[in-house]
Amino acid sequence: MNIVVLTPIRLLGDGLSACISHCPQMKVLAVVSDFSRLRSTLDATETDLVLIDVTQGIDLHDVRALAAGYPGKSLVALGLTEQRQDVIRCGQAGFTGYISRETPADALCEALTDVAAGRLVCSAEISSGLLRALYLMEKGVQGPAQPADTDPALTRREAEVLHLLGEARSNKEIARALCISVATVKHHVHNVLEKLHLQGRAQAVRRLRDAPGLAGAPAVMAQEAKQ
């Protein structure tokens, strides 16, 4: 099995490569630090599985694009927090499996073998969540229509801030629109990014583009209309 590792942490990548080198029939072809290098590597090699470090936060939009562009590759989330919403979100993005943060090094090769064989080893809670997500998809209720099953709930104010982030407004502009202090805006922005597992404002714009129902546009417009 040919594997490519994506992680921004060189030490982690080298450690994973050394660990996997002891596994029969597994070979790490390359360790890359970003999606651009990953795509170049996939174009130039015969890769079977991509191990993607999610501990530092990644843009799932990039994962979706990767899964669509390379449908024959198994994408595995490395270091995933084993919570129902996180697992469902990764599955919707195109990951075919995950290695949880609690997985010991000596179990890594077995876990990768399970993923390559199409076996998903997870807790009963995760299994229940996946079945629930499939049920909602069958009913046509998915994505932003059911944020409680796919994203942590945002407060009304956080949704308003997210809406304005989607318009590329600065903290001062958001504060003016909502009649709150810049410090309060920074607090809400931090909470939004943390709840949605985003690394910055640019990712927030892309997340809102994928799921516009997350933001409370009507409430924001009402606030501005009063000014």
PDB file of C-alpha atoms in Angstrom:
ATOM      1  CA  MET A   1       0.000   0.000   0.000  1.00  0.00           C
ATOM      2  CA  ASN A   2       1.479   3.336  -1.076  1.00  0.00           C
ATOM      3  CA  ILE A   3       0.815   6.184   1.365  1.00  0.00           C
ATOM      4  CA  VAL A   4       1.292   9.947   1.265  1.00  0.00           C
ATOM      5  CA  VAL A   5       1.223  11.917   4.534  1.00  0.00           C
ATOM      6  CA  LEU A   6      -0.024  15.511   4.713  1.00  0.00           C
ATOM      7  CA  THR A   7       1.024  17.445   7.813  1.00  0.00           C
ATOM      8  CA  PRO A   8       2.489  20.909   8.414  1.00  0.00           C
ATOM      9  CA  ILE A   9       4.628  19.446  11.221  1.00  0.00           C
ATOM     10  CA  ARG A  10       7.800  17.935   9.770  1.00  0.00           C
ATOM     11  CA  LEU A  11       8.665  16.050  12.960  1.00  0.00           C
ATOM     12  CA  LEU A  12       5.245  14.381  12.993  1.00  0.00           C
ATOM     13  CA  GLY A  13       5.528  13.477   9.324  1.00  0.00           C
ATOM     14  CA  ASP A  14       8.962  11.922   9.764  1.00  0.00           C
ATOM     15  CA  GLY A  15       7.756  10.034  12.832  1.00  0.00           C
ATOM     16  CA  LEU A  16       4.744   8.630  10.986  1.00  0.00           C
ATOM     17  CA  SER A  17       6.953   7.642   8.062  1.00  0.00           C
ATOM     18  CA  ALA A  18       9.330   5.790  10.382  1.00  0.00           C
ATOM     19  CA  CYS A  19       6.437   4.070  12.162  1.00  0.00           C
ATOM     20  CA  ILE A  20       4.752   2.953   8.949  1.00  0.00           C
ATOM     21  CA  SER A  21       8.074   1.723   7.505  1.00  0.00           C
ATOM     22  CA  HIS A  22       7.890  -1.179   9.972  1.00  0.00           C
ATOM     23  CA  CYS A  23       4.519  -2.276   8.578  1.00  0.00           C
ATOM     24  CA  PRO A  24       4.605  -5.065   5.975  1.00  0.00           C
ATOM     25  CA  GLN A  25       3.270  -4.087   2.550  1.00  0.00           C
ATOM     26  CA  MET A  26       3.099  -0.371   3.441  1.00  0.00           C
ATOM     27  CA  LYS A  27       5.308   2.388   2.079  1.00  0.00           C
ATOM     28  CA  VAL A  28       5.294   6.145   2.615  1.00  0.00           C
ATOM     29  CA  LEU A  29       6.008   7.726  -0.757  1.00  0.00           C
ATOM     30  CA  ALA A  30       6.175  11.304   0.515  1.00  0.00           C
ATOM     31  CA  VAL A  31       5.448  13.664   3.381  1.00  0.00           C
ATOM     32  CA  VAL A  32       3.983  16.990   2.206  1.00  0.00           C
ATOM     33  CA  SER A  33       2.994  20.141   4.063  1.00  0.00           C
ATOM     34  CA  ASP A  34       0.047  21.509   2.041  1.00  0.00           C
ATOM     35  CA  PHE A  35      -2.679  20.566  -0.425  1.00  0.00           C
ATOM     36  CA  SER A  36      -0.872  22.042  -3.416  1.00  0.00           C
ATOM     37  CA  ARG A  37       2.132  19.757  -2.871  1.00  0.00           C
ATOM     38  CA  LEU A  38      -0.221  16.891  -2.130  1.00  0.00           C
ATOM     39  CA  ARG A  39      -1.989  17.216  -5.482  1.00  0.00           C
ATOM     40  CA  SER A  40       1.348  17.383  -7.310  1.00  0.00           C
ATOM     41  CA  THR A  41       2.469  14.221  -5.524  1.00  0.00           C
ATOM     42  CA  LEU A  42      -0.757  12.379  -6.319  1.00  0.00           C
ATOM     43  CA  ASP A  43      -0.404  13.316  -9.991  1.00  0.00           C
ATOM     44  CA  ALA A  44       3.144  11.930 -10.093  1.00  0.00           C
ATOM     45  CA  THR A  45       2.750   8.733  -8.055  1.00  0.00           C
ATOM     46  CA  GLU A  46       0.587   5.658  -7.673  1.00  0.00           C
ATOM     47  CA  THR A  47      -0.823   6.475  -4.252  1.00  0.00           C
ATOM     48  CA  ASP A  48      -3.438   4.292  -2.549  1.00  0.00           C
ATOM     49  CA  LEU A  49      -4.054   6.178   0.681  1.00  0.00           C
ATOM     50  CA  VAL A  50      -3.591   9.748   1.912  1.00  0.00           C
ATOM     51  CA  LEU A  51      -3.120  10.309   5.635  1.00  0.00           C
ATOM     52  CA  ILE A  52      -4.169  13.899   6.429  1.00  0.00           C
ATOM     53  CA  ASP A  53      -3.232  15.497   9.749  1.00  0.00           C
ATOM     54  CA  VAL A  54      -6.318  17.308  11.075  1.00  0.00           C
ATOM     55  CA  THR A  55      -4.874  18.213  14.488  1.00  0.00           C
ATOM     56  CA  GLN A  56      -3.796  21.660  13.278  1.00  0.00           C
ATOM     57  CA  GLY A  57      -7.113  22.421  11.607  1.00  0.00           C
ATOM     58  CA  ILE A  58      -7.779  22.134   7.887  1.00  0.00           C
ATOM     59  CA  ASP A  59     -10.277  23.565   5.452  1.00  0.00           C
ATOM     60  CA  LEU A  60     -12.748  20.794   4.633  1.00  0.00           C
ATOM     61  CA  HIS A  61     -13.457  22.584   1.353  1.00  0.00           C
ATOM     62  CA  ASP A  62      -9.953  21.496   0.259  1.00  0.00           C
ATOM     63  CA  VAL A  63     -10.713  17.927   1.324  1.00  0.00           C
ATOM     64  CA  ARG A  64     -13.941  17.914  -0.701  1.00  0.00           C
ATOM     65  CA  ALA A  65     -12.062  19.134  -3.768  1.00  0.00           C
ATOM     66  CA  LEU A  66      -9.409  16.478  -3.241  1.00  0.00           C
ATOM     67  CA  ALA A  67     -11.972  13.701  -2.866  1.00  0.00           C
ATOM     68  CA  ALA A  68     -13.741  14.838  -6.042  1.00  0.00           C
ATOM     69  CA  GLY A  69     -10.514  15.132  -8.026  1.00  0.00           C
ATOM     70  CA  TYR A  70      -9.010  11.824  -6.879  1.00  0.00           C
ATOM     71  CA  PRO A  71     -11.963   9.478  -6.288  1.00  0.00           C
ATOM     72  CA  GLY A  72      -9.767   6.372  -6.267  1.00  0.00           C
ATOM     73  CA  LYS A  73      -7.742   7.481  -3.246  1.00  0.00           C
ATOM     74  CA  SER A  74      -8.625   6.668   0.348  1.00  0.00           C
ATOM     75  CA  LEU A  75      -8.509   9.819   2.484  1.00  0.00           C
ATOM     76  CA  VAL A  76      -7.867   9.239   6.178  1.00  0.00           C
ATOM     77  CA  ALA A  77      -8.187  11.901   8.894  1.00  0.00           C
ATOM     78  CA  LEU A  78      -5.296  11.598  11.332  1.00  0.00           C
ATOM     79  CA  GLY A  79      -5.727  12.769  14.920  1.00  0.00           C
ATOM     80  CA  LEU A  80      -9.481  13.321  14.743  1.00  0.00           C
ATOM     81  CA  THR A  81     -11.283  14.086  17.969  1.00  0.00           C
ATOM     82  CA  GLU A  82     -13.700  11.169  18.164  1.00  0.00           C
ATOM     83  CA  GLN A  83     -16.919  13.121  18.518  1.00  0.00           C
ATOM     84  CA  ARG A  84     -20.077  12.478  16.542  1.00  0.00           C
ATOM     85  CA  GLN A  85     -20.245  15.845  14.777  1.00  0.00           C
ATOM     86  CA  ASP A  86     -16.552  15.812  13.847  1.00  0.00           C
ATOM     87  CA  VAL A  87     -16.757  12.311  12.375  1.00  0.00           C
ATOM     88  CA  ILE A  88     -19.906  13.140  10.392  1.00  0.00           C
ATOM     89  CA  ARG A  89     -18.379  16.376   9.126  1.00  0.00           C
ATOM     90  CA  CYS A  90     -15.259  14.541   7.941  1.00  0.00           C
ATOM     91  CA  GLY A  91     -17.367  11.881   6.233  1.00  0.00           C
ATOM     92  CA  GLN A  92     -19.343  14.542   4.404  1.00  0.00           C
ATOM     93  CA  ALA A  93     -16.083  16.149   3.266  1.00  0.00           C
ATOM     94  CA  GLY A  94     -14.852  12.940   1.636  1.00  0.00           C
ATOM     95  CA  PHE A  95     -12.783  11.135   4.245  1.00  0.00           C
ATOM     96  CA  THR A  96     -13.208   7.354   4.070  1.00  0.00           C
ATOM     97  CA  GLY A  97     -11.836   6.735   7.536  1.00  0.00           C
ATOM     98  CA  TYR A  98     -10.079   8.261  10.513  1.00  0.00           C
ATOM     99  CA  ILE A  99      -7.390   7.601  13.093  1.00  0.00           C
ATOM    100  CA  SER A 100      -8.455   9.024  16.446  1.00  0.00           C
ATOM    101  CA  ARG A 101      -6.165  10.978  18.743  1.00  0.00           C
ATOM    102  CA  GLU A 102      -6.271   8.091  21.204  1.00  0.00           C
ATOM    103  CA  THR A 103      -4.867   5.516  18.769  1.00  0.00           C
ATOM    104  CA  PRO A 104      -1.473   4.202  19.983  1.00  0.00           C
ATOM    105  CA  ALA A 105       1.458   4.056  17.570  1.00  0.00           C
ATOM    106  CA  ASP A 106       1.552   0.270  17.560  1.00  0.00           C
ATOM    107  CA  ALA A 107      -2.058   0.155  16.337  1.00  0.00           C
ATOM    108  CA  LEU A 108      -1.539   2.590  13.437  1.00  0.00           C
ATOM    109  CA  CYS A 109      -0.792  -0.002  10.764  1.00  0.00           C
ATOM    110  CA  GLU A 110      -3.789  -2.130  11.721  1.00  0.00           C
ATOM    111  CA  ALA A 111      -6.024   0.939  11.639  1.00  0.00           C
ATOM    112  CA  LEU A 112      -4.756   1.896   8.178  1.00  0.00           C
ATOM    113  CA  THR A 113      -5.302  -1.668   6.971  1.00  0.00           C
ATOM    114  CA  ASP A 114      -8.903  -1.546   8.226  1.00  0.00           C
ATOM    115  CA  VAL A 115      -9.554   1.722   6.380  1.00  0.00           C
ATOM    116  CA  ALA A 116      -8.015   0.407   3.152  1.00  0.00           C
ATOM    117  CA  ALA A 117     -10.236  -2.664   3.421  1.00  0.00           C
ATOM    118  CA  GLY A 118     -13.350  -0.545   3.916  1.00  0.00           C
ATOM    119  CA  ARG A 119     -13.748  -1.314   7.608  1.00  0.00           C
ATOM    120  CA  LEU A 120     -14.624   1.541   9.978  1.00  0.00           C
ATOM    121  CA  VAL A 121     -13.897   0.805  13.625  1.00  0.00           C
ATOM    122  CA  CYS A 122     -15.719   3.278  15.855  1.00  0.00           C
ATOM    123  CA  SER A 123     -17.720   3.576  19.067  1.00  0.00           C
ATOM    124  CA  ALA A 124     -21.411   2.814  19.377  1.00  0.00           C
ATOM    125  CA  GLU A 125     -22.131   6.547  19.721  1.00  0.00           C
ATOM    126  CA  ILE A 126     -20.336   7.310  16.459  1.00  0.00           C
ATOM    127  CA  SER A 127     -22.154   4.463  14.703  1.00  0.00           C
ATOM    128  CA  SER A 128     -25.478   5.844  15.899  1.00  0.00           C
ATOM    129  CA  GLY A 129     -24.576   9.319  14.673  1.00  0.00           C
ATOM    130  CA  LEU A 130     -23.608   8.017  11.246  1.00  0.00           C
ATOM    131  CA  LEU A 131     -26.868   6.106  10.938  1.00  0.00           C
ATOM    132  CA  ARG A 132     -28.784   9.234  11.942  1.00  0.00           C
ATOM    133  CA  ALA A 133     -26.924  11.266   9.312  1.00  0.00           C
ATOM    134  CA  LEU A 134     -27.767   8.678   6.643  1.00  0.00           C
ATOM    135  CA  TYR A 135     -31.413   8.792   7.676  1.00  0.00           C
ATOM    136  CA  LEU A 136     -31.489  12.580   7.334  1.00  0.00           C
ATOM    137  CA  MET A 137     -29.801  12.367   3.921  1.00  0.00           C
ATOM    138  CA  GLU A 138     -32.420   9.851   2.785  1.00  0.00           C
ATOM    139  CA  LYS A 139     -35.127  12.321   3.819  1.00  0.00           C
ATOM    140  CA  GLY A 140     -33.326  15.069   1.955  1.00  0.00           C
ATOM    141  CA  VAL A 141     -32.549  16.908   5.183  1.00  0.00           C
ATOM    142  CA  GLN A 142     -28.819  17.591   5.266  1.00  0.00           C
ATOM    143  CA  GLY A 143     -26.193  20.315   5.357  1.00  0.00           C
ATOM    144  CA  PRO A 144     -27.483  23.683   6.534  1.00  0.00           C
ATOM    145  CA  ALA A 145     -31.073  22.442   6.779  1.00  0.00           C
ATOM    146  CA  GLN A 146     -30.063  20.470   9.888  1.00  0.00           C
ATOM    147  CA  PRO A 147     -27.164  22.336  11.483  1.00  0.00           C
ATOM    148  CA  ALA A 148     -27.697  20.596  14.806  1.00  0.00           C
ATOM    149  CA  ASP A 149     -26.520  17.346  13.265  1.00  0.00           C
ATOM    150  CA  THR A 150     -23.587  18.747  11.332  1.00  0.00           C
ATOM    151  CA  ASP A 151     -22.314  21.858  13.164  1.00  0.00           C
ATOM    152  CA  PRO A 152     -22.206  23.144  16.736  1.00  0.00           C
ATOM    153  CA  ALA A 153     -25.060  25.597  17.292  1.00  0.00           C
ATOM    154  CA  LEU A 154     -24.157  29.273  16.963  1.00  0.00           C
ATOM    155  CA  THR A 155     -25.862  31.864  19.134  1.00  0.00           C
ATOM    156  CA  ARG A 156     -27.920  34.554  17.402  1.00  0.00           C
ATOM    157  CA  ARG A 157     -25.124  37.084  17.818  1.00  0.00           C
ATOM    158  CA  GLU A 158     -22.473  34.632  16.552  1.00  0.00           C
ATOM    159  CA  ALA A 159     -24.603  33.940  13.486  1.00  0.00           C
ATOM    160  CA  GLU A 160     -24.855  37.674  12.838  1.00  0.00           C
ATOM    161  CA  VAL A 161     -21.087  38.050  13.142  1.00  0.00           C
ATOM    162  CA  LEU A 162     -20.582  35.126  10.774  1.00  0.00           C
ATOM    163  CA  HIS A 163     -22.917  36.751   8.253  1.00  0.00           C
ATOM    164  CA  LEU A 164     -20.838  39.926   8.310  1.00  0.00           C
ATOM    165  CA  LEU A 165     -17.597  37.967   8.125  1.00  0.00           C
ATOM    166  CA  GLY A 166     -19.018  36.471   4.949  1.00  0.00           C
ATOM    167  CA  GLU A 167     -19.226  39.994   3.556  1.00  0.00           C
ATOM    168  CA  ALA A 168     -15.510  40.466   4.314  1.00  0.00           C
ATOM    169  CA  ARG A 169     -16.191  43.214   6.836  1.00  0.00           C
ATOM    170  CA  SER A 170     -13.549  44.286   9.350  1.00  0.00           C
ATOM    171  CA  ASN A 171     -14.017  44.028  13.114  1.00  0.00           C
ATOM    172  CA  LYS A 172     -14.692  47.781  13.273  1.00  0.00           C
ATOM    173  CA  GLU A 173     -17.352  47.513  10.562  1.00  0.00           C
ATOM    174  CA  ILE A 174     -18.986  44.570  12.330  1.00  0.00           C
ATOM    175  CA  ALA A 175     -18.951  46.465  15.634  1.00  0.00           C
ATOM    176  CA  ARG A 176     -20.607  49.457  13.985  1.00  0.00           C
ATOM    177  CA  ALA A 177     -23.268  47.307  12.296  1.00  0.00           C
ATOM    178  CA  LEU A 178     -24.187  45.483  15.501  1.00  0.00           C
ATOM    179  CA  CYS A 179     -23.699  48.403  17.915  1.00  0.00           C
ATOM    180  CA  ILE A 180     -21.186  46.511  20.029  1.00  0.00           C
ATOM    181  CA  SER A 181     -17.533  47.054  20.918  1.00  0.00           C
ATOM    182  CA  VAL A 182     -14.620  45.831  18.815  1.00  0.00           C
ATOM    183  CA  ALA A 183     -13.481  43.715  21.780  1.00  0.00           C
ATOM    184  CA  THR A 184     -16.872  41.988  21.823  1.00  0.00           C
ATOM    185  CA  VAL A 185     -16.639  41.371  18.078  1.00  0.00           C
ATOM    186  CA  LYS A 186     -13.234  39.741  18.550  1.00  0.00           C
ATOM    187  CA  HIS A 187     -14.741  37.501  21.230  1.00  0.00           C
ATOM    188  CA  HIS A 188     -17.589  36.424  18.936  1.00  0.00           C
ATOM    189  CA  VAL A 189     -15.240  35.869  15.982  1.00  0.00           C
ATOM    190  CA  HIS A 190     -13.077  33.623  18.169  1.00  0.00           C
ATOM    191  CA  ASN A 191     -16.132  31.599  19.241  1.00  0.00           C
ATOM    192  CA  VAL A 192     -17.384  31.230  15.661  1.00  0.00           C
ATOM    193  CA  LEU A 193     -14.022  30.010  14.383  1.00  0.00           C
ATOM    194  CA  GLU A 194     -13.656  27.612  17.299  1.00  0.00           C
ATOM    195  CA  LYS A 195     -17.168  26.150  17.005  1.00  0.00           C
ATOM    196  CA  LEU A 196     -16.867  25.635  13.249  1.00  0.00           C
ATOM    197  CA  HIS A 197     -13.272  24.365  13.480  1.00  0.00           C
ATOM    198  CA  LEU A 198     -11.957  27.100  11.208  1.00  0.00           C
ATOM    199  CA  GLN A 199      -8.469  28.568  11.113  1.00  0.00           C
ATOM    200  CA  GLY A 200      -9.269  32.113  10.024  1.00  0.00           C
ATOM    201  CA  ARG A 201     -11.661  34.574   8.461  1.00  0.00           C
ATOM    202  CA  ALA A 202     -10.996  33.323   4.918  1.00  0.00           C
ATOM    203  CA  GLN A 203     -12.148  29.848   5.917  1.00  0.00           C
ATOM    204  CA  ALA A 204     -15.235  31.366   7.525  1.00  0.00           C
ATOM    205  CA  VAL A 205     -16.139  32.988   4.195  1.00  0.00           C
ATOM    206  CA  ARG A 206     -15.795  29.650   2.404  1.00  0.00           C
ATOM    207  CA  ARG A 207     -17.749  27.795   5.116  1.00  0.00           C
ATOM    208  CA  LEU A 208     -20.583  30.295   4.860  1.00  0.00           C
ATOM    209  CA  ARG A 209     -20.564  29.946   1.079  1.00  0.00           C
ATOM    210  CA  ASP A 210     -21.017  26.163   1.472  1.00  0.00           C
ATOM    211  CA  ALA A 211     -23.707  26.523   4.158  1.00  0.00           C
ATOM    212  CA  PRO A 212     -25.360  29.965   3.996  1.00  0.00           C
ATOM    213  CA  GLY A 213     -28.031  28.884   6.471  1.00  0.00           C
ATOM    214  CA  LEU A 214     -25.496  29.096   9.309  1.00  0.00           C
ATOM    215  CA  ALA A 215     -25.700  32.900   9.416  1.00  0.00           C
ATOM    216  CA  GLY A 216     -28.575  35.062  10.571  1.00  0.00           C
ATOM    217  CA  ALA A 217     -28.732  37.639   7.783  1.00  0.00           C
ATOM    218  CA  PRO A 218     -32.226  38.970   8.583  1.00  0.00           C
ATOM    219  CA  ALA A 219     -31.232  39.849  12.155  1.00  0.00           C
ATOM    220  CA  VAL A 220     -28.119  41.652  10.966  1.00  0.00           C
ATOM    221  CA  MET A 221     -30.029  43.676   8.401  1.00  0.00           C
ATOM    222  CA  ALA A 222     -32.560  44.640  11.044  1.00  0.00           C
ATOM    223  CA  GLN A 223     -29.802  45.943  13.289  1.00  0.00           C
ATOM    224  CA  GLU A 224     -28.332  48.040  10.476  1.00  0.00           C
ATOM    225  CA  ALA A 225     -31.723  49.401   9.487  1.00  0.00           C
ATOM    226  CA  LYS A 226     -32.041  51.007  12.936  1.00  0.00           C
ATOM    227  CA  GLN A 227     -28.886  53.076  12.466  1.00  0.00           C
TER     228      GLN A 227
END
